[in-house]
CSV table of C-alpha atoms in Angstrom, one decimal:
chain,number,residue,atom,x,y,z
H,1,MET,CA,-0.1,0.1,0.0
H,2,GLN,CA,1.5,3.2,-1.3
H,3,ALA,CA,1.6,6.3,1.7
H,4,VAL,CA,-0.2,9.2,0.3
H,5,ARG,CA,1.8,12.4,0.8
H,6,THR,CA,-0.3,15.6,1.2
H,7,VAL,CA,1.2,18.6,-0.5
H,8,ARG,CA,0.3,21.9,1.5
H,9,PRO,CA,-0.7,24.7,-1.1
H,10,LYS,CA,1.9,27.5,-1.0
H,11,GLY,CA,0.9,30.8,0.7
H,12,PRO,CA,1.2,34.1,-1.5
H,13,VAL,CA,4.7,35.3,-2.3
H,14,ARG,CA,5.3,38.3,-0.1
H,15,SER,CA,8.3,40.6,-1.3
H,16,LYS,CA,11.1,41.9,1.0
H,17,SER,CA,9.3,45.3,1.1
H,18,ALA,CA,6.2,43.6,2.5
H,19,LYS,CA,8.0,41.7,5.1
H,20,SER,CA,9.7,44.8,6.2
H,21,GLY,CA,6.4,47.0,6.2
H,22,LEU,CA,7.8,49.3,3.9
H,23,VAL,CA,6.7,50.8,0.6
H,24,PHE,CA,10.1,51.3,-1.0
H,25,PRO,CA,11.2,48.6,-3.0
H,26,VAL,CA,14.0,47.0,-0.8
H,27,ALA,CA,15.2,44.3,-3.4
H,28,ARG,CA,15.7,46.9,-5.8
H,29,ILE,CA,17.7,48.9,-3.7
H,30,LEU,CA,19.7,45.9,-2.8
H,31,ARG,CA,20.6,45.3,-6.4
H,32,TYR,CA,21.7,49.0,-6.8
H,33,MET,CA,24.0,48.8,-3.9
H,34,LYS,CA,25.5,45.8,-5.2
H,35,ARG,CA,25.9,47.4,-8.4
H,36,GLY,CA,27.1,50.8,-7.6
H,37,ASN,CA,30.6,52.1,-6.8
H,38,ILE,CA,29.6,53.8,-3.6
H,39,PHE,CA,30.6,50.8,-1.4
H,40,ARG,CA,33.9,49.1,-1.1
H,41,SER,CA,32.3,45.5,-0.8
H,42,LYS,CA,29.9,44.1,-2.9
H,43,ARG,CA,28.9,41.8,-0.3
H,44,MET,CA,25.6,43.4,1.0
H,45,ALA,CA,23.3,42.2,3.8
H,46,THR,CA,19.5,42.4,3.2
H,47,LYS,CA,19.3,44.2,6.5
H,48,ALA,CA,21.3,47.1,5.1
H,49,SER,CA,18.8,47.6,2.2
H,50,VAL,CA,15.9,47.4,4.7
H,51,TYR,CA,17.4,50.1,6.8
H,52,LEU,CA,18.3,52.5,3.7
H,53,SER,CA,14.8,52.0,2.0
H,54,ALA,CA,13.3,52.8,5.6
H,55,VAL,CA,15.4,56.0,5.5
H,56,ILE,CA,14.5,57.0,2.2
H,57,GLU,CA,11.0,56.5,2.9
H,58,TYR,CA,10.8,58.4,6.1
H,59,VAL,CA,12.8,61.3,4.3
H,60,THR,CA,10.2,61.1,1.2
H,61,ARG,CA,7.1,61.4,3.7
H,62,GLU,CA,8.4,64.3,5.6
H,63,LEU,CA,9.3,66.1,2.3
H,64,ALA,CA,5.9,65.0,0.8
H,65,GLU,CA,4.2,66.3,3.9
H,66,LEU,CA,5.7,69.8,3.9
H,67,ALA,CA,5.4,70.3,0.2
H,68,GLY,CA,1.5,69.5,0.9
H,69,ILE,CA,1.4,72.4,3.3
H,70,HIS,CA,2.8,74.9,1.1
H,71,ALA,CA,0.6,73.8,-1.4
H,72,GLN,CA,-2.2,74.5,0.8
H,73,LYS,CA,-0.8,77.9,1.4
H,74,ASP,CA,-0.5,78.7,-2.3
H,75,GLN,CA,-4.0,77.5,-2.7
H,76,LYS,CA,-3.0,74.7,-5.2
H,77,LYS,CA,-4.3,71.2,-5.4
H,78,LEU,CA,-1.2,69.7,-6.9
H,79,ILE,CA,2.3,69.6,-5.6
H,80,ALA,CA,4.5,71.8,-7.8
H,81,PRO,CA,8.5,71.5,-8.1
H,82,ARG,CA,8.5,74.8,-6.2
H,83,HIS,CA,6.3,73.6,-3.3
H,84,ILE,CA,9.1,70.5,-2.9
H,85,MET,CA,11.7,73.2,-2.9
H,86,LEU,CA,10.3,75.3,-0.1
H,87,ALA,CA,9.7,72.5,2.0
H,88,VAL,CA,13.4,71.5,1.8
H,89,MET,CA,14.4,75.3,2.7
H,90,SER,CA,12.0,75.3,5.4
H,91,ASP,CA,13.5,72.2,7.2
H,92,ASP,CA,17.1,72.6,8.4
H,93,GLU,CA,17.6,68.6,8.3
H,94,LEU,CA,16.2,68.3,4.9
H,95,LEU,CA,18.4,71.4,3.7
H,96,LYS,CA,21.6,70.0,5.0
H,97,CYS,CA,20.9,66.7,3.1
H,98,LEU,CA,19.6,68.4,-0.3
H,99,SER,CA,21.4,71.8,-0.3
H,100,THR,CA,23.5,70.9,-3.5
H,101,VAL,CA,20.2,69.5,-5.3
H,102,MET,CA,18.7,71.7,-8.0
H,103,PHE,CA,15.0,71.8,-8.4
H,104,PRO,CA,14.1,72.7,-12.1
H,105,PHE,CA,11.1,74.9,-12.6
H,106,SER,CA,10.8,75.7,-8.9
H,107,GLY,CA,12.0,79.5,-9.0
H,108,VAL,CA,14.1,81.0,-6.2
H,109,VAL,CA,13.6,81.6,-2.5
H,110,PRO,CA,12.7,85.4,-1.8
H,111,ARG,CA,15.4,86.8,0.6
H,112,ILE,CA,15.5,90.0,2.0
H,113,HIS,CA,19.0,92.0,2.5
H,114,ALA,CA,19.6,92.5,6.2
H,115,ALA,CA,20.4,96.3,5.7
H,116,LEU,CA,16.6,96.6,4.7
H,117,ILE,CA,15.2,95.1,7.5
H,118,PRO,CA,14.4,97.9,10.2
H,119,PRO,CA,16.2,97.3,13.6
H,120,ARG,CA,14.0,96.0,16.4
H,121,ALA,CA,12.7,98.3,19.1
H,122,LYS,CA,14.7,97.6,22.4
H,123,SER,CA,12.6,96.1,25.1
H,124,PRO,CA,12.4,98.0,28.4
H,125,ARG,CA,15.1,96.8,31.1
H,126,ARG,CA,13.8,94.3,33.7
H,127,ARG,CA,13.8,95.3,37.2
H,128,TRP,CA,14.4,92.3,39.3
H,129,HIS,CA,12.1,92.4,42.4
H,130,ILE,CA,14.3,91.0,45.7
H,131,GLN,CA,12.3,89.1,47.8
H,132,ARG,CA,12.9,89.3,51.5
H,133,VAL,CA,13.0,86.5,53.6
H,134,GLY,CA,9.6,85.4,55.6
H,135,GLN,CA,7.8,87.6,52.9
H,136,ARG,CA,4.8,85.6,51.5
H,137,ARG,CA,5.5,85.1,47.7
H,138,GLN,CA,2.6,86.4,45.6
H,139,ASN,CA,1.6,84.3,42.6
H,140,LYS,CA,1.4,86.9,39.7
H,141,ALA,CA,1.0,85.4,35.9
H,142,VAL,CA,2.7,87.7,33.5
H,143,TYR,CA,1.3,86.4,30.0
H,144,LYS,CA,3.4,86.7,27.2
H,145,SER,CA,1.8,87.9,24.0
H,146,LEU,CA,-0.4,85.1,22.5
H,147,THR,CA,-1.5,85.1,18.8
H,148,THR,CA,-4.9,83.6,18.0
H,149,LEU,CA,-5.0,82.2,14.6
H,150,SER,CA,-8.2,80.1,13.9
H,151,GLU,CA,-11.3,79.7,16.3
H,152,ARG,CA,-14.4,77.6,15.8
H,153,SER,CA,-17.4,76.4,17.8
H,154,VAL,CA,-18.3,72.7,18.4
H,155,GLY,CA,-21.4,71.4,20.3
H,156,GLN,CA,-23.5,73.9,21.8
H,157,ASN,CA,-20.8,76.4,23.9
H,158,THR,CA,-17.5,74.6,23.4
H,159,ARG,CA,-14.8,77.0,21.6
H,160,LEU,CA,-11.8,75.5,20.0
H,161,VAL,CA,-8.9,78.1,19.5
H,162,VAL,CA,-5.5,77.6,17.6
H,163,LEU,CA,-2.8,80.1,19.4
H,164,ARG,CA,0.6,80.5,18.7
H,165,GLY,CA,2.8,81.1,21.8
H,166,ASP,CA,3.8,79.5,25.3
H,167,VAL,CA,2.0,76.9,26.8
H,168,ILE,CA,3.1,78.2,30.5
H,169,THR,CA,1.9,81.7,29.7
H,170,THR,CA,-1.6,80.7,28.3
H,171,PRO,CA,-4.6,81.4,30.7
H,172,GLY,CA,-6.8,78.3,31.4
H,173,THR,CA,-7.8,75.9,34.0
H,174,VAL,CA,-6.0,72.8,33.2
H,175,VAL,CA,-2.9,72.1,31.0
H,176,VAL,CA,-2.4,68.8,29.5
H,177,HIS,CA,1.2,67.1,29.9
H,178,PRO,CA,2.0,64.4,27.6
H,179,THR,CA,4.2,62.2,29.2
H,180,SER,CA,4.9,58.5,30.2
H,181,CYS,CA,3.5,56.3,32.8
H,182,ASN,CA,5.7,57.5,35.4
H,183,MET,CA,4.9,61.1,34.9
H,184,VAL,CA,8.5,62.4,34.2
H,185,PHE,CA,8.9,66.2,32.9
H,186,ALA,CA,10.6,65.3,29.7
H,187,GLY,CA,10.0,66.8,26.2
H,188,GLN,CA,9.1,70.6,25.6
H,189,VAL,CA,5.9,70.9,27.4
H,190,GLY,CA,7.6,68.9,30.5
H,191,SER,CA,10.7,70.9,30.4
H,192,ALA,CA,8.7,74.1,30.4
H,193,LEU,CA,6.1,73.0,33.3
H,194,LEU,CA,9.4,72.1,35.7
H,195,ALA,CA,11.3,75.2,34.8
H,196,ALA,CA,8.2,77.1,36.1
H,197,GLY,CA,7.0,74.8,38.9
H,198,GLY,CA,10.5,74.0,40.2
H,199,THR,CA,11.2,71.7,43.2
H,200,LEU,CA,7.6,72.2,44.6
H,201,LEU,CA,6.1,70.8,41.6
H,202,SER,CA,8.8,67.6,41.4
H,203,GLU,CA,7.6,67.1,45.1
H,204,VAL,CA,3.9,67.2,44.5
H,205,ILE,CA,4.7,64.4,41.5
H,206,ARG,CA,6.8,62.4,44.0
H,207,ARG,CA,4.1,62.2,46.6
H,208,GLU,CA,1.5,61.3,44.0
H,209,LEU,CA,3.8,58.4,42.5
H,210,GLN,CA,4.3,57.2,46.2
H,211,ALA,CA,0.7,57.3,47.1
H,212,ASN,CA,-1.0,55.8,43.9
H,213,GLY,CA,1.9,54.5,41.8
H,214,PRO,CA,2.6,54.9,38.5
H,215,MET,CA,-0.2,55.7,35.4
H,216,GLU,CA,-1.8,52.6,33.4
H,217,ILE,CA,-0.6,52.5,30.0
H,218,GLU,CA,-2.2,55.2,27.8
H,219,GLY,CA,-4.1,56.6,31.1
H,220,VAL,CA,-4.6,59.9,32.5
H,221,ARG,CA,-4.2,61.4,35.9
H,222,LEU,CA,-5.0,64.8,37.5
H,223,THR,CA,-2.6,66.3,39.8
H,224,GLU,CA,-2.3,69.8,41.6
H,225,ALA,CA,-0.4,72.6,39.9
H,226,VAL,CA,2.2,74.3,41.9
H,227,GLY,CA,4.3,77.6,40.7
H,228,ILE,CA,2.3,77.8,37.3
H,229,PRO,CA,-0.9,79.6,36.4
H,230,PHE,CA,-3.1,76.6,36.4
H,231,GLU,CA,-5.3,74.8,39.1
H,232,TYR,CA,-4.4,71.2,37.7
H,233,ILE,CA,-2.1,69.3,35.3
H,234,LEU,CA,-3.6,66.5,33.4
H,235,HIS,CA,-1.1,64.0,32.8
H,236,CYS,CA,-1.6,61.5,29.8
H,237,ASP,CA,0.6,58.8,28.8
H,238,SER,CA,0.8,59.5,25.0
H,239,PRO,CA,0.9,56.6,22.5
H,240,LEU,CA,3.9,55.8,20.3
H,241,TYR,CA,3.1,55.8,16.9
H,242,ARG,CA,3.7,52.4,15.0
H,243,LEU,CA,4.4,52.6,11.3
H,244,ASP,CA,3.3,49.1,10.4
H,245,ASN,CA,-0.1,49.7,12.0
H,246,PRO,CA,-1.4,53.7,11.6
H,247,GLU,CA,-5.1,52.5,12.2
H,248,ASP,CA,-4.2,51.1,15.6
H,249,SER,CA,-2.2,54.2,16.7
H,250,LYS,CA,-5.0,56.7,15.5
H,251,THR,CA,-7.3,54.5,17.8
H,252,ARG,CA,-5.1,54.4,20.9
H,253,LEU,CA,-4.4,58.3,20.4
H,254,ARG,CA,-8.2,58.9,20.2
H,255,ASN,CA,-8.9,56.9,23.4
H,256,VAL,CA,-6.4,59.0,25.3
H,257,ILE,CA,-7.9,62.3,24.3
H,258,GLU,CA,-11.3,60.9,25.2
H,259,LYS,CA,-9.9,60.1,28.7
H,260,CYS,CA,-8.7,63.7,28.9
H,261,LEU,CA,-11.8,65.0,27.9
H,262,ARG,CA,-14.1,62.8,30.2
H,263,LEU,CA,-11.8,63.5,33.3
H,264,CYS,CA,-12.3,67.4,32.8
H,265,ASP,CA,-15.9,67.1,32.6
H,266,GLU,CA,-15.9,64.9,35.7
H,267,ARG,CA,-14.2,67.5,37.5
H,268,GLY,CA,-16.0,70.3,36.1
H,269,LEU,CA,-13.2,72.0,34.5
H,270,GLU,CA,-14.0,74.6,31.9
H,271,HIS,CA,-11.1,75.8,30.3
H,272,LEU,CA,-8.4,73.3,28.8
H,273,VAL,CA,-4.8,74.0,27.6
H,274,LEU,CA,-3.6,71.4,24.9
H,275,PRO,CA,-0.3,71.1,23.3
H,276,SER,CA,0.1,69.1,20.2
H,277,VAL,CA,0.0,65.5,21.9
H,278,GLY,CA,1.8,62.9,20.0
H,279,SER,CA,3.5,64.7,17.2
H,280,GLY,CA,6.9,65.2,19.3
H,281,ASN,CA,8.7,62.0,20.5
H,282,CYS,CA,5.9,60.0,19.8
H,283,LYS,CA,6.8,60.2,16.3
H,284,TYR,CA,3.1,61.0,15.1
H,285,PRO,CA,2.7,62.7,11.8
H,286,LYS,CA,1.7,66.1,12.5
H,287,GLN,CA,-1.0,65.9,9.9
H,288,LEU,CA,-2.2,62.6,11.3
H,289,ALA,CA,-2.2,64.0,14.9
H,290,ALA,CA,-4.1,67.0,14.5
H,291,GLU,CA,-6.9,65.3,12.3
H,292,THR,CA,-7.3,62.6,15.2
H,293,ILE,CA,-7.3,65.0,18.0
H,294,LEU,CA,-9.5,67.6,16.4
H,295,ASN,CA,-12.2,64.9,15.1
H,296,THR,CA,-12.2,63.1,18.5
H,297,ILE,CA,-12.9,66.4,20.1
H,298,LYS,CA,-15.6,67.6,17.6
H,299,VAL,CA,-17.4,63.8,18.0
H,300,TYR,CA,-17.0,64.0,21.9
H,301,CYS,CA,-18.5,67.6,22.2
H,302,ASP,CA,-21.3,66.6,19.8
H,303,LEU,CA,-22.4,63.8,21.8
H,304,HIS,CA,-22.0,65.4,25.2
H,305,CYS,CA,-23.2,68.9,24.1
H,306,THR,CA,-26.0,69.1,26.9
H,307,THR,CA,-23.6,67.7,29.5
H,308,THR,CA,-20.1,68.8,29.0
H,309,LYS,CA,-18.5,71.6,31.2
H,310,LEU,CA,-15.9,72.5,28.6
H,311,LYS,CA,-16.2,76.0,27.5
H,312,THR,CA,-12.6,76.6,25.7
H,313,ILE,CA,-10.0,74.2,24.3
H,314,LYS,CA,-6.8,76.2,23.4
H,315,PHE,CA,-4.3,74.4,21.0
H,316,VAL,CA,-1.4,76.1,21.9
H,317,LEU,CA,1.6,75.8,19.3
H,318,TYR,CA,4.9,77.1,18.2
H,319,ASP,CA,6.3,76.1,14.9
H,320,GLU,CA,4.9,77.0,11.6
H,321,GLN,CA,4.4,73.7,10.4
H,322,SER,CA,2.3,72.8,13.3
H,323,VAL,CA,0.2,75.9,13.0
H,324,ALA,CA,-0.4,75.5,9.4
H,325,VAL,CA,-1.6,71.7,9.8
H,326,TYR,CA,-3.9,72.7,12.9
H,327,ARG,CA,-5.5,75.7,11.0
H,328,SER,CA,-6.2,73.6,8.0
H,329,GLU,CA,-7.8,70.8,10.0
H,330,LEU,CA,-9.9,73.1,12.1
H,331,ALA,CA,-11.3,74.6,8.9
H,332,ARG,CA,-12.1,71.2,7.4
H,333,LEU,CA,-14.1,69.9,10.5
H,334,GLN,CA,-17.8,69.5,9.4
């Protein structure tokens, strides 16, 4: 009796790019690396081509995102060579990498001679106040100039405002601090909060961690604000962006923002100061982060329009790219 051998059907053939989670062709780049005269050795590992493909894909995405922003500013539907050239000139890292590249049909970058720029007016000299020993410290918040760029209402009485300025000097009831589970003051927002709050703020966080332990993953926690012009600090464990699963990254960011809004309503907080969560060290693309955050807030305010306590949500930004993204996404809200 002959033994019957079962043959398993072969699955679909996956390319090296698909296995690596990339769009750029890994096999073609590996072939170019072996043929070219850039490297001394002709023996190339596949990992080298995967790494090079990932770097090229990342730079291309950043360049395309910046060029799209310049096309929106120019009110054009298509990205032209000039938009790519302006994107390179507006980013320091891309300018270092592509400073010798000539972009055809892109025009020139307008530059104003330094002699034609009027000198800045000298700011008045600061007078330092010497505090005596035993004298009670007065908490006077001196707000720097804030520029309101866009404004829109959602729900019944919630106002969304895009500002350019400093988070610390923005008037509000509670400020969001994107951090990790241990509530470490890192990043731009955390460093600014720690510089303003000092050791008193560090002591509050230390006691909170001793009493309740670290936050849960992608959780939120409210603590008292000391030394800064807010009543509370809303710490949130900002999720990391996964390049291989962008939909899951959007869902996790949406859940964190919903938890922040829900906690504000539970505590009756009316004025929320919100920086750009996720677009810093968490590697979220600025366009994706802004779209997810604004849509989450709009859906939440529409569902809880009669019960929400939030009156103002201020998006405090500092760089031109974030400002342009938030203004365009706020205008697209329906």
